Short mmCIF file of C-alpha atoms in Angstrom, two decimals:
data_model
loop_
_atom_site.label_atom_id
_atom_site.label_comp_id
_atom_site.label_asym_id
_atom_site.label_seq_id
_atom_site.Cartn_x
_atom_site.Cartn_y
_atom_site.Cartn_z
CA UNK A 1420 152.14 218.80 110.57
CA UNK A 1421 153.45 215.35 108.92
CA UNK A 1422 150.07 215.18 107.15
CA UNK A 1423 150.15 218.75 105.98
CA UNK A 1424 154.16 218.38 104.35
CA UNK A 1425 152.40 216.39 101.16
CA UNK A 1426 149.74 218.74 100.65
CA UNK A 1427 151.93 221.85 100.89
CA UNK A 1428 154.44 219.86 98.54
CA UNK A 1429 151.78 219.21 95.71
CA UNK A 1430 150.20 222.53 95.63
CA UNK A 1431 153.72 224.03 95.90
CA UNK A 1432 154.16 221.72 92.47
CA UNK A 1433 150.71 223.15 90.53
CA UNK A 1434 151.95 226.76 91.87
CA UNK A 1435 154.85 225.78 89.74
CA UNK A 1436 154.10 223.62 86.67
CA UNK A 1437 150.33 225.10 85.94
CA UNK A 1438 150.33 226.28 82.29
CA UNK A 1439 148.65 229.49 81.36
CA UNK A 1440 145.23 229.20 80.41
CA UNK A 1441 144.64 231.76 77.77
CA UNK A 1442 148.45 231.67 75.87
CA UNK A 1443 148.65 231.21 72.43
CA UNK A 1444 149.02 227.79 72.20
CA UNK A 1445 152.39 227.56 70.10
CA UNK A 1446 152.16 223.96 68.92
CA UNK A 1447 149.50 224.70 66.78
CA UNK A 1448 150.04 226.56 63.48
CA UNK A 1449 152.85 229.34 63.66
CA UNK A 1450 153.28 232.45 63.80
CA UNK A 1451 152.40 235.35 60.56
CA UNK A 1452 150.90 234.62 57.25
CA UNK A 1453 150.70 231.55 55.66
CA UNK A 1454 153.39 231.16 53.49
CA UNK A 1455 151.08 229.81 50.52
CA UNK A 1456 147.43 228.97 49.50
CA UNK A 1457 147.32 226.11 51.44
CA UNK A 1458 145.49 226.33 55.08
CA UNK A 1459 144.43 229.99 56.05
CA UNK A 1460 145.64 233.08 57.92
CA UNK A 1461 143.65 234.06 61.25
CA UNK A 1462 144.19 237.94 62.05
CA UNK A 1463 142.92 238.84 65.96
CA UNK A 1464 142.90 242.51 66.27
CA UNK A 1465 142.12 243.36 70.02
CA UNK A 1466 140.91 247.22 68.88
CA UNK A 1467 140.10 249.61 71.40
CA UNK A 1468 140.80 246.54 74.33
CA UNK A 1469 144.62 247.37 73.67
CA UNK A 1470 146.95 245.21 72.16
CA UNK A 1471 148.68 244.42 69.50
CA UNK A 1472 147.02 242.46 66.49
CA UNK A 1473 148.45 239.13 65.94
CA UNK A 1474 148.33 236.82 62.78
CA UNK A 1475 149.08 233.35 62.49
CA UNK A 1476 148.81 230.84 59.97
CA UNK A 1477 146.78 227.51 60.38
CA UNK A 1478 148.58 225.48 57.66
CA UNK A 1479 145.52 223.27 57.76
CA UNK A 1480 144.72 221.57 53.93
CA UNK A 1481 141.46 219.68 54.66
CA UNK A 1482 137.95 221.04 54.81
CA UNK A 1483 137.43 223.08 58.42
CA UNK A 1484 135.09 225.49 59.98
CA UNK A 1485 136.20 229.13 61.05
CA UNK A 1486 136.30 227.17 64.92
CA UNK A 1487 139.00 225.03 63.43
CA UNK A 1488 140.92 227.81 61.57
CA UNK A 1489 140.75 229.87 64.97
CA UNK A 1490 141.84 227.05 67.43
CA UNK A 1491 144.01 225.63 64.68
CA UNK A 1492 146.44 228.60 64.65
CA UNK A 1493 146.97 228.47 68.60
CA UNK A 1494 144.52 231.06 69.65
CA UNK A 1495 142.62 230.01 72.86
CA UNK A 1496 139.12 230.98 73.32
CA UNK A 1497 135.85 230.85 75.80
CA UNK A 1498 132.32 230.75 74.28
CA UNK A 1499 128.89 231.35 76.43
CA UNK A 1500 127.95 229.49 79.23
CA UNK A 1501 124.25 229.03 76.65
CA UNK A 1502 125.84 228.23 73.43
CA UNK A 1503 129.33 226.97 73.99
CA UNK A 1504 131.81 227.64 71.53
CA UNK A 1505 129.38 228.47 68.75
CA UNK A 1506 129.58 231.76 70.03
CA UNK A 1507 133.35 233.30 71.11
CA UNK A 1508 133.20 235.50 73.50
CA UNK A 1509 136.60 235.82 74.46
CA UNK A 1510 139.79 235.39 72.43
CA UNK A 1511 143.30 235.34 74.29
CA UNK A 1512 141.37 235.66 77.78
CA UNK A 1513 140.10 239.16 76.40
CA UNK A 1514 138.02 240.95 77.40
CA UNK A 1515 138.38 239.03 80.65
CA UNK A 1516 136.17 238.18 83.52
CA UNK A 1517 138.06 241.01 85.57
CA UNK A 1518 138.60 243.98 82.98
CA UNK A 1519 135.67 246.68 82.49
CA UNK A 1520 135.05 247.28 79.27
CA UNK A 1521 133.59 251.17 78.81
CA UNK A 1522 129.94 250.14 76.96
CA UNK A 1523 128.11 253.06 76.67
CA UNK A 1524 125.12 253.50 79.20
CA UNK A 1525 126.20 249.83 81.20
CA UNK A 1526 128.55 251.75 83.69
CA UNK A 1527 131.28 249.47 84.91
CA UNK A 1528 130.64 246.45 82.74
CA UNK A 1529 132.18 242.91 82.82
CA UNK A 1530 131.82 240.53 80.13
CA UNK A 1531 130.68 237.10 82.14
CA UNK A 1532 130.32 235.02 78.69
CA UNK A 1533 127.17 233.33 80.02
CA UNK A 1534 125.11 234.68 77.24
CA UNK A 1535 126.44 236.21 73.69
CA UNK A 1536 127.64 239.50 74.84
CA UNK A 1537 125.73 243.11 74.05
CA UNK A 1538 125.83 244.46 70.77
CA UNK A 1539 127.87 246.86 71.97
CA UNK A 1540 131.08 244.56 72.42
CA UNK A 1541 131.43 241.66 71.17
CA UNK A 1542 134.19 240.04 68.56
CA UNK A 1543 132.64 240.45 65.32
CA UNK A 1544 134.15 237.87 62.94
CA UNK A 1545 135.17 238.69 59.18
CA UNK A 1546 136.90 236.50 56.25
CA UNK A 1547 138.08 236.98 52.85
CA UNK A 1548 139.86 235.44 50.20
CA UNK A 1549 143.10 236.55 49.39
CA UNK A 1550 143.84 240.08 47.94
CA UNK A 1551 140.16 240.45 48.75
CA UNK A 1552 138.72 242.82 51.02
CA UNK A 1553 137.36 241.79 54.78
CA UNK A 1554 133.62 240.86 54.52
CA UNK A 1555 131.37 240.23 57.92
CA UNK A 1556 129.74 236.81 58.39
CA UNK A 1557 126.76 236.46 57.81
CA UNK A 1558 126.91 233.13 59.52
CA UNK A 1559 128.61 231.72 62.87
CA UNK A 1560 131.89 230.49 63.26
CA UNK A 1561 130.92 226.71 63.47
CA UNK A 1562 128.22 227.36 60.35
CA UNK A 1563 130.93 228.60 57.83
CA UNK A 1564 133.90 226.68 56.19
CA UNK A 1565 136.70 228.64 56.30
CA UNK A 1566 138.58 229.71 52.81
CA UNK A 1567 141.59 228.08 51.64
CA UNK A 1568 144.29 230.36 50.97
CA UNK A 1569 142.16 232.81 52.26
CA UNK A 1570 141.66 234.63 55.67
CA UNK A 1571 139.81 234.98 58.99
CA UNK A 1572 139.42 237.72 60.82
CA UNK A 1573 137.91 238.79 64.50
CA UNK A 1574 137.49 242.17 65.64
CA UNK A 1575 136.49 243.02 68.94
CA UNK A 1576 133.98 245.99 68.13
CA UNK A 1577 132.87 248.80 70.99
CA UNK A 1578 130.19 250.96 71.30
CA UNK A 1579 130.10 250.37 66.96
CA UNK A 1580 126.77 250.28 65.16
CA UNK A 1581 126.07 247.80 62.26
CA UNK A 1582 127.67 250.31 59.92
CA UNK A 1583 130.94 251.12 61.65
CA UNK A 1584 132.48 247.56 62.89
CA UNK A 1585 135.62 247.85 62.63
CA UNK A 1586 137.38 246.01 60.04
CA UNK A 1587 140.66 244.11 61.26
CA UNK A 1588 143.40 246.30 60.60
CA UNK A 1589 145.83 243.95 58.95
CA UNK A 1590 144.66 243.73 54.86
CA UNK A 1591 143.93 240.28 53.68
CA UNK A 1592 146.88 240.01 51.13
CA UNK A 1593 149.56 237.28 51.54
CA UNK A 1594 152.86 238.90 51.38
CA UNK A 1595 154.45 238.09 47.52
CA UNK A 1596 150.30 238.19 45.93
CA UNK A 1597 150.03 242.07 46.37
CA UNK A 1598 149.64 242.34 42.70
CA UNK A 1599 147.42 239.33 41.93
CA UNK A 1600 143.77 239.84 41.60
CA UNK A 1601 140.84 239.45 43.86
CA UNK A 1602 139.13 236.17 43.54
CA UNK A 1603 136.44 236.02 45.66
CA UNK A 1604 135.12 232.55 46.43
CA UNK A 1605 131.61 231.62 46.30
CA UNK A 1606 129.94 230.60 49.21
CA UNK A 1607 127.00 228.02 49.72
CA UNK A 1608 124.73 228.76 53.25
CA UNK A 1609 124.21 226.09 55.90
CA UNK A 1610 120.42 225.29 55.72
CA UNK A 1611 118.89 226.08 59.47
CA UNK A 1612 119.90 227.82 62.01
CA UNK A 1613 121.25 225.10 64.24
CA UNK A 1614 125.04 226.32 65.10
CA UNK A 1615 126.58 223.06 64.59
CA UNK A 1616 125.25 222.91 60.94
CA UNK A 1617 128.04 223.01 58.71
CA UNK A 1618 127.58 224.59 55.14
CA UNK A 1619 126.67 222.70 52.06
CA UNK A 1620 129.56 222.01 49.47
CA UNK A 1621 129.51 224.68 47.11
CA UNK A 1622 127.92 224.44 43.76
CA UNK A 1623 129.76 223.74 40.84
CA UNK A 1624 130.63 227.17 38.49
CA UNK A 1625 133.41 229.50 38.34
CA UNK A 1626 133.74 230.95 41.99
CA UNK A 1627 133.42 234.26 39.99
CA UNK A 1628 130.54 235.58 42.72
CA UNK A 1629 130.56 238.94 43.81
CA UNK A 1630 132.81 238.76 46.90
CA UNK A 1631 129.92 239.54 50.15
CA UNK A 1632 127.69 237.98 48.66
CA UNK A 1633 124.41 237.63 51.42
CA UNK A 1634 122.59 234.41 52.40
CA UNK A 1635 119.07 234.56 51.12
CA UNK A 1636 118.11 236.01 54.80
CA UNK A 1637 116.77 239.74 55.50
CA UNK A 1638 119.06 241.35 57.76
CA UNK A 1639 118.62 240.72 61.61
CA UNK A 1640 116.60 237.58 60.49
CA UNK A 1641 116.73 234.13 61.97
CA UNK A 1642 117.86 231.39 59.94
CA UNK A 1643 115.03 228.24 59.94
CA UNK A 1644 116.24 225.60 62.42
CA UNK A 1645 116.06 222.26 61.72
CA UNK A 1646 113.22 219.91 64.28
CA UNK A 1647 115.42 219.60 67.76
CA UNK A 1648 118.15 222.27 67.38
CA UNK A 1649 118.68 225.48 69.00
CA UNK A 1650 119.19 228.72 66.69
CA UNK A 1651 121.72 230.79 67.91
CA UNK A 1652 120.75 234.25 67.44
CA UNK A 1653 121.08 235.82 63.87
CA UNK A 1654 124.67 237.79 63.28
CA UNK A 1655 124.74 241.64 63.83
CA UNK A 1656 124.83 242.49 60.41
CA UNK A 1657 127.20 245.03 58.52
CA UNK A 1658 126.45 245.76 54.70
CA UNK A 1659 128.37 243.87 52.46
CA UNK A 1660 131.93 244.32 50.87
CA UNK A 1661 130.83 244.13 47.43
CA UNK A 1662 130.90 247.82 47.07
CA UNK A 1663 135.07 247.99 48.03
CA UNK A 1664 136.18 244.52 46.10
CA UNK A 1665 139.68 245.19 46.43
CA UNK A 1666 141.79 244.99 49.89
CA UNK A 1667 143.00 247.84 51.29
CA UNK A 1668 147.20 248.95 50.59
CA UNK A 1669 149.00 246.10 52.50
CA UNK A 1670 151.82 248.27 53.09
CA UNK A 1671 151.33 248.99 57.23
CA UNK A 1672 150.66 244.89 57.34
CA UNK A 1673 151.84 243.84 60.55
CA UNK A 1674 153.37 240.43 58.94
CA UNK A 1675 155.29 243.17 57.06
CA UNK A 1676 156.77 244.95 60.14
CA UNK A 1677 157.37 242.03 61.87
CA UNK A 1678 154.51 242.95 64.18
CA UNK A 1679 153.69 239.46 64.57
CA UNK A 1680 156.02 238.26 66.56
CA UNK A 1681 155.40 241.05 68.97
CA UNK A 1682 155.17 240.28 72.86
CA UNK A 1683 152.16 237.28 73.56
CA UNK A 1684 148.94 238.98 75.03
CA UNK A 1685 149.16 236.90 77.81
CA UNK A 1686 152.43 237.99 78.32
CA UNK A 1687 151.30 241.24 78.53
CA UNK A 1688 148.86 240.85 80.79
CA UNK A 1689 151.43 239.69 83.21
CA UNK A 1690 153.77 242.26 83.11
CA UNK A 1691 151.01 245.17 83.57
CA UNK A 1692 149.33 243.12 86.52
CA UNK A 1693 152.75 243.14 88.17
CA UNK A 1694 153.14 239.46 87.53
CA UNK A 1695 155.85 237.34 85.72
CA UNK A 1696 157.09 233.94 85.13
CA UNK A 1697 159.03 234.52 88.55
CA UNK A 1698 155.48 234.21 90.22
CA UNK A 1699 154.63 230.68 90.82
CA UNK A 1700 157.87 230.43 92.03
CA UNK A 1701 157.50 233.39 94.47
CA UNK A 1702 154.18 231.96 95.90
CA UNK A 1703 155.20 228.15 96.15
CA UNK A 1704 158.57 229.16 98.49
CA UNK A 1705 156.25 231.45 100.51
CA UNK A 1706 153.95 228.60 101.33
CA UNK A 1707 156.77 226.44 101.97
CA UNK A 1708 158.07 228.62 104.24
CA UNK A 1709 155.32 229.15 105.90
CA UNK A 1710 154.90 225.37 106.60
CA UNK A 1711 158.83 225.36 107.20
CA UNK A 1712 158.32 228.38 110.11
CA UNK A 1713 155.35 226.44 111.59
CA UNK A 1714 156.90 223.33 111.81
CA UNK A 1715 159.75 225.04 113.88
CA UNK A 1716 157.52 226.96 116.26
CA UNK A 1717 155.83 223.32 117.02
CA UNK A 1718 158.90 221.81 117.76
CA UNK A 1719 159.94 224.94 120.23
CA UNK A 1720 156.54 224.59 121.86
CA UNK A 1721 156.80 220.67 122.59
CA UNK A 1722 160.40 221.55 124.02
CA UNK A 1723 159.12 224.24 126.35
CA UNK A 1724 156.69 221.72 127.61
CA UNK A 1725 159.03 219.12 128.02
CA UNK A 1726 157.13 216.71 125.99
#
């Protein structure tokens, strides 16, 4: 029982002190849009898993991928057991290992993230520069530099076809820049396949592109990959924003509601499972007095025995 007391005491400690694993991490950007054109906004909208949409700012200035803009602004994230985080397949702990998500024709399905997910739910990822409207990427989240002053966006998209992704719900307009115009920037492709190719620098010009503009790729194509690397497969594609230049009215903007600083997802996932902060609490002083009620009943025993 002596041996037991230390155990009981350190798991009693984890129970307590663990930190959840899927929070947004809150030392890392903060919360709502970025206040200027420095670093870049990251909009999450959860769609049809529930949820509210949450934007916060990664006030990063130097160059950075859309993995850095994404983990910069505190969101946590999983990728696939076959291509790591080149490929997210959950944000916030959604959808989880536990929750069904309702694919059409896969019954009761469960996302394991040990390859990229169906095409029928998965987090499609979007970006845009400022006053600009949302355009898919046609290239992975480690592939891409992320836009300064601009925006990232990831959608989780159900039982959607390449023409009706859903666009994150939150317009890509910093508040104070509703009447400035759309600049979209131009920019330059990565050069294989491999996902931990980065993009080239940008030609020199006047960033005056059509914003959407497509990588020199046919739709549903495979990017080249360089001798030795692995090609992730190519990006569901969705046609391009060219068409709708300018962002939708950025008067229902969450940032504008103060939407978000509504209650953390992981929060929420708490409160509807039953659980609370109360928890690890609640579990450690049942194990302890467990140990506590075992202890006794030894002690009664070696009494009754006369020992």
């Amino acid at each position: 029982m002596k041996r037991l007391l230390p155990v009981v005491a350190a798991v009693f400690l984890i129970a307590v002190t663990a930190p959840s694993a899927h929070a947004v991490d809150q030392s890392k950007g903060y919360p709502g849009f970025c206040k200027d054109a420095t670093g870049v906004t990251v909009v999450v909208d959860f769609q049809q898993l529930g949820g509210t949409t949450i934007v916060r700012c990664n006030p990063q200035s130097t160059r950075g991928t859309g993995l850095d803009a994404l983990k910069g602004a505190g969101f946590q994230i999983a990728g696939v057991q076959r291509w790591g985080e080149s490929f997210v397949c959950r944000v916030e702990n959604r959808p989880s290992a536990a929750e069904t998500v309702p694919v059409a024709g896969r019954g009761d399905y469960r996302e394991p993230c040990v390859d990229t997910p169906p095409a029928q739910a998965y987090w499609s990822y979007w970006h845009a520069s400022n006053n600009c409207a949302w355009d898919y990427s046609q290239w992975g989240v480690k592939n891409r530099d992320f836009i300064p002053g601009g925006f990232e966006g990831w959608s989780f998209s159900l039982n959607a076809t390449t023409q009706s992704n859903p666009v994150p719900r939150v317009s890509a307009v910093r508040p104070g820049t509703e009447n400035q115009p759309c600049v979209p920037r131009e920019e330059a492709k990565p050069v294989t396949g491999d996902p931990g190719e980065r993009q080239q620098r940008p030609p020199a010009g006047n960033g005056q592109q059509a914003d959407g503009a497509q990588p020199a790729t046919d739709a549903g194509e495979t990017p080249a990959a360089g001798p030795g690397s692995a090609a992730l497969p190519p990006p569901k594609p969705r046609p391009s924003a060219s068409a709708r230049p300018k962002a939708q009215d950025p008067s229902m903007n969450v940032a504008f509601t103060g939407g978000e600083n509504a209650e953390d997802v992981n929060a929420v996932i708490d409160r509807e499972s039953g659980a609370g902060g109360w928890a690890p609490w609640a579990a450690g002083a049942a194990v302890l007095a467990l140990c506590v009620a075992g202890f006794l009943m030894a002690r009664r025993r070696k009494r009754a025995q006369g020992v």
